[in-house]
Amino acid sequence: MDSMDEITAKDSSLYARLLLGRARHLMVKARQKELAPCHISPRQANVLFVLYNLGHKATLSELAKHTDREKNTLSIQMTRMERDGIVKKFRETPKSTLISFELTEKGIEIYEFAKQSKSIKEIMSVLSEEDRQILIALLKKIIKKAGKYQ
């Protein structure tokens, strides 16, 4: 146990938060390395996952809802993804202000590669299915409580 672990072990809430942060950081790093050949970030891979599963197209509001990101932040990301040829922006009707995004062929190919998520599956394999279900239930409790502070 290192000195930070000793300090935080005295406060189990603080220690749990520290461990959650470490786990998240290491999993994101593993995912970044895995996605490097596609030149996309884990957040972009998440947007591809949402777009793909919403029928290959969605509005900015729909994407924001399912990715837990603000519309303005997501708008910048979608502009970059459009520039990279991963998504295509279009208006539902010619004079409408409602803008939607659609996966391109390149976006679908990248999604197919990214959905494999080998690193995350390997990391999570240290837990049994029962352990993962318990972890999911516990994280949902934390998320629900944390959501009340938004």
Coordinates of N, CA and C in Angstrom, one line a residue:
M1 N 0.9 -1.2 0.0 CA 0.0 0.0 0.0 C 0.9 1.2 0.0
D2 N 0.7 2.2 -1.0 CA 1.5 3.4 -1.0 C 1.0 4.4 0.0
S3 N 1.7 5.5 0.1 CA 1.3 6.5 1.1 C -0.1 7.1 0.9
M4 N -0.5 7.3 -0.4 CA -1.8 7.9 -0.7 C -2.9 6.9 -0.3
D5 N -2.6 5.6 -0.6 CA -3.6 4.5 -0.1 C -3.7 4.6 1.4
E6 N -2.7 4.7 2.1 CA -2.8 4.8 3.6 C -3.6 6.0 4.0
I7 N -3.4 7.1 3.4 CA -4.1 8.3 3.8 C -5.6 8.1 3.5
T8 N -5.9 7.7 2.3 CA -7.3 7.5 1.9 C -8.0 6.3 2.5
A9 N -7.2 5.3 2.9 CA -7.9 4.2 3.5 C -8.6 4.5 4.8
K10 N -8.3 5.7 5.4 CA -8.9 6.1 6.6 C -10.3 6.6 6.3
D11 N -10.6 7.0 5.1 CA -11.9 7.5 4.6 C -12.3 6.6 3.4
S12 N -13.2 5.6 3.7 CA -13.5 4.7 2.6 C -14.2 5.3 1.4
S13 N -15.0 6.4 1.7 CA -15.6 7.1 0.5 C -14.6 7.7 -0.4
L14 N -13.6 8.4 0.2 CA -12.5 9.0 -0.5 C -11.7 7.9 -1.2
Y15 N -11.4 6.8 -0.5 CA -10.6 5.7 -1.1 C -11.3 5.1 -2.3
A16 N -12.7 4.9 -2.2 CA -13.4 4.3 -3.3 C -13.4 5.2 -4.5
R17 N -13.5 6.5 -4.2 CA -13.5 7.5 -5.3 C -12.1 7.5 -6.0
L18 N -11.1 7.4 -5.2 CA -9.7 7.3 -5.8 C -9.6 6.1 -6.6
L19 N -10.0 5.0 -6.2 CA -9.9 3.7 -6.9 C -10.8 3.8 -8.2
L20 N -12.0 4.3 -8.1 CA -12.8 4.5 -9.3 C -12.1 5.3 -10.4
G21 N -11.5 6.4 -9.9 CA -10.7 7.3 -10.8 C -9.5 6.6 -11.4
R22 N -8.8 5.8 -10.6 CA -7.7 5.1 -11.2 C -8.1 4.1 -12.2
A23 N -9.2 3.3 -11.9 CA -9.7 2.3 -12.8 C -10.2 2.9 -14.1
R24 N -10.9 4.0 -14.0 CA -11.4 4.8 -15.2 C -10.2 5.2 -16.1
H25 N -9.2 5.9 -15.4 CA -8.1 6.4 -16.1 C -7.3 5.3 -16.9
L26 N -7.1 4.2 -16.2 CA -6.3 3.1 -16.8 C -7.1 2.4 -18.0
M27 N -8.5 2.3 -17.8 CA -9.3 1.8 -18.9 C -9.4 2.7 -20.1
V28 N -9.4 4.0 -19.8 CA -9.4 4.9 -20.9 C -8.1 4.9 -21.7
K29 N -7.0 4.8 -21.0 CA -5.7 4.7 -21.6 C -5.6 3.4 -22.5
A30 N -6.1 2.3 -22.0 CA -6.1 1.1 -22.7 C -6.9 1.2 -24.0
R31 N -8.1 1.8 -23.8 CA -9.0 2.0 -25.0 C -8.4 3.0 -26.0
Q32 N -7.7 4.0 -25.6 CA -7.0 4.9 -26.5 C -6.0 4.2 -27.3
K33 N -5.2 3.4 -26.7 CA -4.2 2.6 -27.4 C -4.8 1.7 -28.4
E34 N -5.9 1.0 -28.0 CA -6.6 0.1 -28.9 C -7.2 0.8 -30.1
L35 N -7.7 2.1 -29.9 CA -8.4 2.8 -31.0 C -7.4 3.6 -31.8
A36 N -6.1 3.7 -31.4 CA -5.2 4.5 -32.2 C -5.1 4.2 -33.7
P37 N -5.2 2.9 -34.1 CA -5.1 2.7 -35.6 C -6.3 3.4 -36.3
C38 N -7.4 3.6 -35.7 CA -8.5 4.3 -36.3 C -8.5 5.8 -36.2
H39 N -7.6 6.3 -35.4 CA -7.4 7.8 -35.2 C -8.7 8.4 -34.6
I40 N -9.3 7.6 -33.7 CA -10.4 8.2 -33.0 C -10.2 8.0 -31.5
S41 N -10.9 8.9 -30.7 CA -10.8 8.8 -29.2 C -11.9 7.9 -28.7
P42 N -11.7 7.5 -27.4 CA -12.8 6.7 -26.8 C -14.2 7.4 -26.8
R43 N -14.2 8.7 -26.6 CA -15.4 9.5 -26.7 C -16.0 9.5 -28.1
Q44 N -15.2 9.5 -29.1 CA -15.7 9.4 -30.5 C -16.3 8.0 -30.7
A45 N -15.6 7.0 -30.2 CA -16.1 5.6 -30.3 C -17.4 5.5 -29.6
N46 N -17.6 6.2 -28.5 CA -18.9 6.1 -27.8 C -20.0 6.8 -28.7
V47 N -19.7 7.9 -29.3 CA -20.6 8.6 -30.2 C -21.0 7.6 -31.4
L48 N -20.0 6.9 -31.9 CA -20.3 6.0 -33.0 C -21.2 4.9 -32.5
F49 N -20.9 4.4 -31.3 CA -21.8 3.3 -30.7 C -23.2 3.8 -30.6
V50 N -23.4 5.0 -30.1 CA -24.8 5.6 -30.0 C -25.4 5.8 -31.3
L51 N -24.7 6.4 -32.3 CA -25.2 6.6 -33.6 C -25.6 5.3 -34.3
Y52 N -24.8 4.4 -34.2 CA -25.0 3.1 -34.8 C -26.3 2.4 -34.3
N53 N -26.4 2.5 -33.0 CA -27.6 1.8 -32.3 C -28.8 2.7 -32.3
L54 N -28.8 3.9 -32.8 CA -30.0 4.7 -33.0 C -30.4 4.7 -34.5
G55 N -29.9 3.7 -35.2 CA -30.3 3.5 -36.6 C -29.4 4.3 -37.5
H56 N -28.2 4.6 -37.1 CA -27.2 5.2 -38.0 C -27.4 6.7 -38.1
K57 N -28.4 7.3 -37.5 CA -28.6 8.8 -37.5 C -29.2 9.3 -36.3
A58 N -28.9 10.5 -35.9 CA -29.5 11.1 -34.7 C -29.3 12.6 -34.7
T59 N -30.1 13.3 -33.9 CA -29.9 14.7 -33.7 C -28.9 15.0 -32.7
L60 N -28.4 16.2 -32.6 CA -27.5 16.6 -31.5 C -28.1 16.4 -30.1
S61 N -29.4 16.7 -30.0 CA -30.1 16.5 -28.7 C -30.1 15.0 -28.3
E62 N -30.4 14.1 -29.3 CA -30.4 12.7 -29.0 C -29.0 12.2 -28.6
L63 N -28.0 12.7 -29.3 CA -26.6 12.3 -29.0 C -26.2 12.7 -27.6
A64 N -26.6 14.0 -27.3 CA -26.2 14.6 -26.0 C -26.9 13.7 -24.9
K65 N -28.1 13.4 -25.1 CA -28.9 12.6 -24.1 C -28.2 11.2 -23.8
H66 N -27.8 10.6 -24.8 CA -27.2 9.2 -24.7 C -25.7 9.2 -24.4
T67 N -25.0 10.3 -24.6 CA -23.6 10.3 -24.3 C -23.2 11.1 -23.0
D68 N -24.2 11.7 -22.4 CA -24.0 12.5 -21.2 C -23.0 13.6 -21.4
R69 N -23.2 14.2 -22.5 CA -22.3 15.4 -22.9 C -23.2 16.6 -23.2
E70 N -22.6 17.7 -23.1 CA -23.4 19.0 -23.4 C -23.4 19.1 -24.9
K71 N -24.5 19.7 -25.4 CA -24.7 19.9 -26.8 C -23.5 20.7 -27.5
N72 N -23.1 21.8 -26.8 CA -22.0 22.6 -27.4 C -20.7 21.8 -27.5
T73 N -20.4 21.0 -26.5 CA -19.2 20.2 -26.6 C -19.3 19.1 -27.7
L74 N -20.5 18.5 -27.7 CA -20.7 17.5 -28.7 C -20.7 18.1 -30.1
S75 N -21.2 19.3 -30.3 CA -21.2 19.9 -31.6 C -19.8 20.1 -32.1
I76 N -18.9 20.5 -31.3 CA -17.5 20.6 -31.7 C -16.9 19.3 -32.1
Q77 N -17.2 18.2 -31.3 CA -16.8 16.9 -31.6 C -17.4 16.4 -33.0
M78 N -18.6 16.7 -33.2 CA -19.3 16.2 -34.4 C -18.7 16.9 -35.6
T79 N -18.4 18.2 -35.5 CA -17.7 18.9 -36.6 C -16.4 18.3 -36.9
R80 N -15.6 17.9 -35.9 CA -14.4 17.2 -36.2 C -14.6 15.9 -36.9
M81 N -15.6 15.1 -36.4 CA -15.9 13.8 -37.0 C -16.4 14.0 -38.4
E82 N -17.1 15.0 -38.7 CA -17.6 15.3 -40.1 C -16.4 15.6 -41.0
R83 N -15.5 16.4 -40.5 CA -14.3 16.8 -41.2 C -13.5 15.6 -41.5
D84 N -13.4 14.6 -40.6 CA -12.7 13.3 -40.8 C -13.4 12.3 -41.6
G85 N -14.7 12.6 -42.1 CA -15.4 11.7 -42.9 C -16.1 10.6 -42.2
I86 N -16.3 10.7 -40.9 CA -16.8 9.6 -40.1 C -18.4 9.8 -40.0
V87 N -18.8 11.0 -40.0 CA -20.3 11.3 -40.0 C -20.6 12.3 -41.0
K88 N -21.9 12.4 -41.4 CA -22.3 13.4 -42.3 C -23.4 14.2 -41.7
K89 N -23.4 15.5 -41.8 CA -24.4 16.4 -41.2 C -25.4 16.7 -42.3
F90 N -26.7 16.7 -41.9 CA -27.8 17.1 -42.8 C -29.0 17.7 -42.1
R91 N -29.8 18.3 -42.8 CA -31.0 18.9 -42.3 C -32.2 18.0 -42.6
E92 N -33.1 17.8 -41.6 CA -34.2 16.9 -41.8 C -35.1 17.3 -43.0
T93 N -35.3 18.6 -43.1 CA -36.0 19.2 -44.2 C -35.1 20.4 -44.7
P94 N -35.2 20.8 -46.0 CA -34.3 21.8 -46.5 C -34.2 23.1 -45.7
K95 N -35.3 23.7 -45.2 CA -35.2 24.9 -44.5 C -35.3 24.8 -42.9
S96 N -35.2 23.6 -42.5 CA -35.3 23.3 -41.1 C -34.0 23.7 -40.3
T97 N -34.2 24.0 -39.1 CA -33.0 24.3 -38.2 C -32.5 23.0 -37.5
L98 N -33.3 22.0 -37.6 CA -33.0 20.7 -37.0 C -31.9 20.0 -37.8
I99 N -30.8 19.8 -37.2 CA -29.6 19.1 -37.8 C -29.5 17.7 -37.3
S100 N -29.3 16.8 -38.1 CA -29.0 15.4 -37.7 C -27.6 15.0 -38.3
F101 N -27.1 13.9 -37.7 CA -25.8 13.4 -38.1 C -26.1 11.9 -38.5
E102 N -25.4 11.5 -39.5 CA -25.5 10.1 -40.0 C -24.1 9.5 -40.2
L103 N -24.0 8.2 -39.9 CA -22.7 7.6 -40.1 C -22.4 7.4 -41.6
T104 N -21.2 7.6 -41.9 CA -20.8 7.4 -43.3 C -20.3 5.9 -43.4
E105 N -19.9 5.5 -44.6 CA -19.4 4.2 -44.7 C -18.1 4.0 -43.9
K106 N -17.3 5.1 -43.9 CA -16.1 5.1 -43.1 C -16.4 5.0 -41.6
G107 N -17.4 5.7 -41.2 CA -17.9 5.7 -39.8 C -18.3 4.3 -39.4
I108 N -19.1 3.6 -40.3 CA -19.5 2.2 -40.0 C -18.3 1.3 -39.9
E109 N -17.4 1.4 -40.8 CA -16.2 0.6 -40.7 C -15.4 0.8 -39.4
I110 N -15.3 2.0 -39.0 CA -14.6 2.3 -37.7 C -15.4 1.8 -36.5
Y111 N -16.7 1.9 -36.6 CA -17.6 1.4 -35.5 C -17.3 -0.1 -35.4
E112 N -17.3 -0.8 -36.5 CA -17.2 -2.3 -36.5 C -15.8 -2.7 -35.9
F113 N -14.8 -1.9 -36.1 CA -13.5 -2.1 -35.5 C -13.6 -1.8 -34.0
A114 N -14.1 -0.7 -33.7 CA -14.2 -0.2 -32.3 C -15.0 -1.0 -31.4
K115 N -16.1 -1.6 -31.9 CA -17.0 -2.3 -31.1 C -16.4 -3.6 -30.5
Q116 N -15.3 -4.1 -31.0 CA -14.7 -5.3 -30.5 C -14.2 -5.1 -29.1
S117 N -13.7 -3.9 -28.8 CA -13.3 -3.5 -27.4 C -12.6 -4.6 -26.7
K118 N -11.6 -5.1 -27.3 CA -10.8 -6.3 -26.7 C -10.2 -5.9 -25.4
S119 N -9.6 -4.7 -25.3 CA -8.9 -4.4 -24.0 C -9.9 -4.3 -22.9
I120 N -11.1 -3.7 -23.1 CA -12.0 -3.6 -22.0 C -12.6 -5.0 -21.6
K121 N -12.8 -5.8 -22.6 CA -13.3 -7.2 -22.3 C -12.2 -8.0 -21.5
E122 N -11.0 -7.8 -21.9 CA -9.9 -8.5 -21.2 C -9.8 -7.9 -19.7
I123 N -9.8 -6.6 -19.6 CA -9.8 -6.1 -18.2 C -10.9 -6.5 -17.4
M124 N -12.1 -6.5 -17.9 CA -13.3 -6.9 -17.1 C -13.4 -8.4 -16.9
S125 N -12.6 -9.2 -17.6 CA -12.6 -10.6 -17.4 C -12.1 -11.1 -16.1
V126 N -11.4 -10.2 -15.3 CA -11.0 -10.5 -13.9 C -12.2 -10.7 -13.0
L127 N -13.4 -10.2 -13.4 CA -14.6 -10.3 -12.7 C -15.5 -11.4 -13.2
S128 N -16.1 -12.2 -12.4 CA -17.1 -13.1 -12.9 C -18.3 -12.4 -13.3
E129 N -19.2 -13.1 -14.0 CA -20.5 -12.4 -14.4 C -21.2 -11.9 -13.2
E130 N -21.2 -12.7 -12.2 CA -21.9 -12.3 -10.9 C -21.3 -11.0 -10.4
D131 N -19.9 -11.0 -10.3 CA -19.2 -9.8 -9.9 C -19.6 -8.6 -10.7
R132 N -19.6 -8.7 -12.0 CA -19.9 -7.6 -12.9 C -21.4 -7.1 -12.7
Q133 N -22.3 -8.0 -12.4 CA -23.7 -7.6 -12.2 C -23.7 -6.8 -10.9
I134 N -23.0 -7.2 -9.9 CA -22.9 -6.5 -8.6 C -22.3 -5.1 -8.8
L135 N -21.2 -5.1 -9.6 CA -20.5 -3.8 -9.9 C -21.5 -2.9 -10.6
I136 N -22.2 -3.4 -11.6 CA -23.2 -2.6 -12.3 C -24.2 -2.0 -11.4
A137 N -24.8 -2.8 -10.5 CA -25.8 -2.4 -9.5 C -25.2 -1.3 -8.6
L138 N -24.0 -1.5 -8.1 CA -23.4 -0.5 -7.2 C -23.1 0.8 -8.0
L139 N -22.6 0.7 -9.2 CA -22.3 1.9 -9.9 C -23.6 2.7 -10.3
K140 N -24.7 2.0 -10.6 CA -26.0 2.6 -10.8 C -26.4 3.4 -9.6
K141 N -26.2 2.9 -8.4 CA -26.6 3.6 -7.2 C -25.8 4.9 -7.0
I142 N -24.5 4.8 -7.3 CA -23.6 6.0 -7.2 C -24.0 7.0 -8.2
I143 N -24.3 6.6 -9.5 CA -24.7 7.5 -10.5 C -26.0 8.2 -10.2
K144 N -26.9 7.4 -9.7 CA -28.2 8.0 -9.3 C -28.1 9.1 -8.2
K145 N -27.3 8.8 -7.2 CA -27.1 9.8 -6.2 C -26.3 11.0 -6.7
A146 N -25.3 10.7 -7.5 CA -24.5 11.8 -8.0 C -25.3 12.7 -8.9
G147 N -26.2 12.1 -9.6 CA -27.1 12.9 -10.6 C -27.9 13.9 -9.8
K148 N -28.2 13.7 -8.6 CA -29.0 14.7 -7.8 C -28.2 16.0 -7.5
Y149 N -26.9 15.9 -7.8 CA -26.1 17.1 -7.6 C -25.9 17.9 -8.9
Q150 N -26.5 17.5 -9.9 CA -26.4 18.2 -11.2 C -27.3 19.5 -11.3

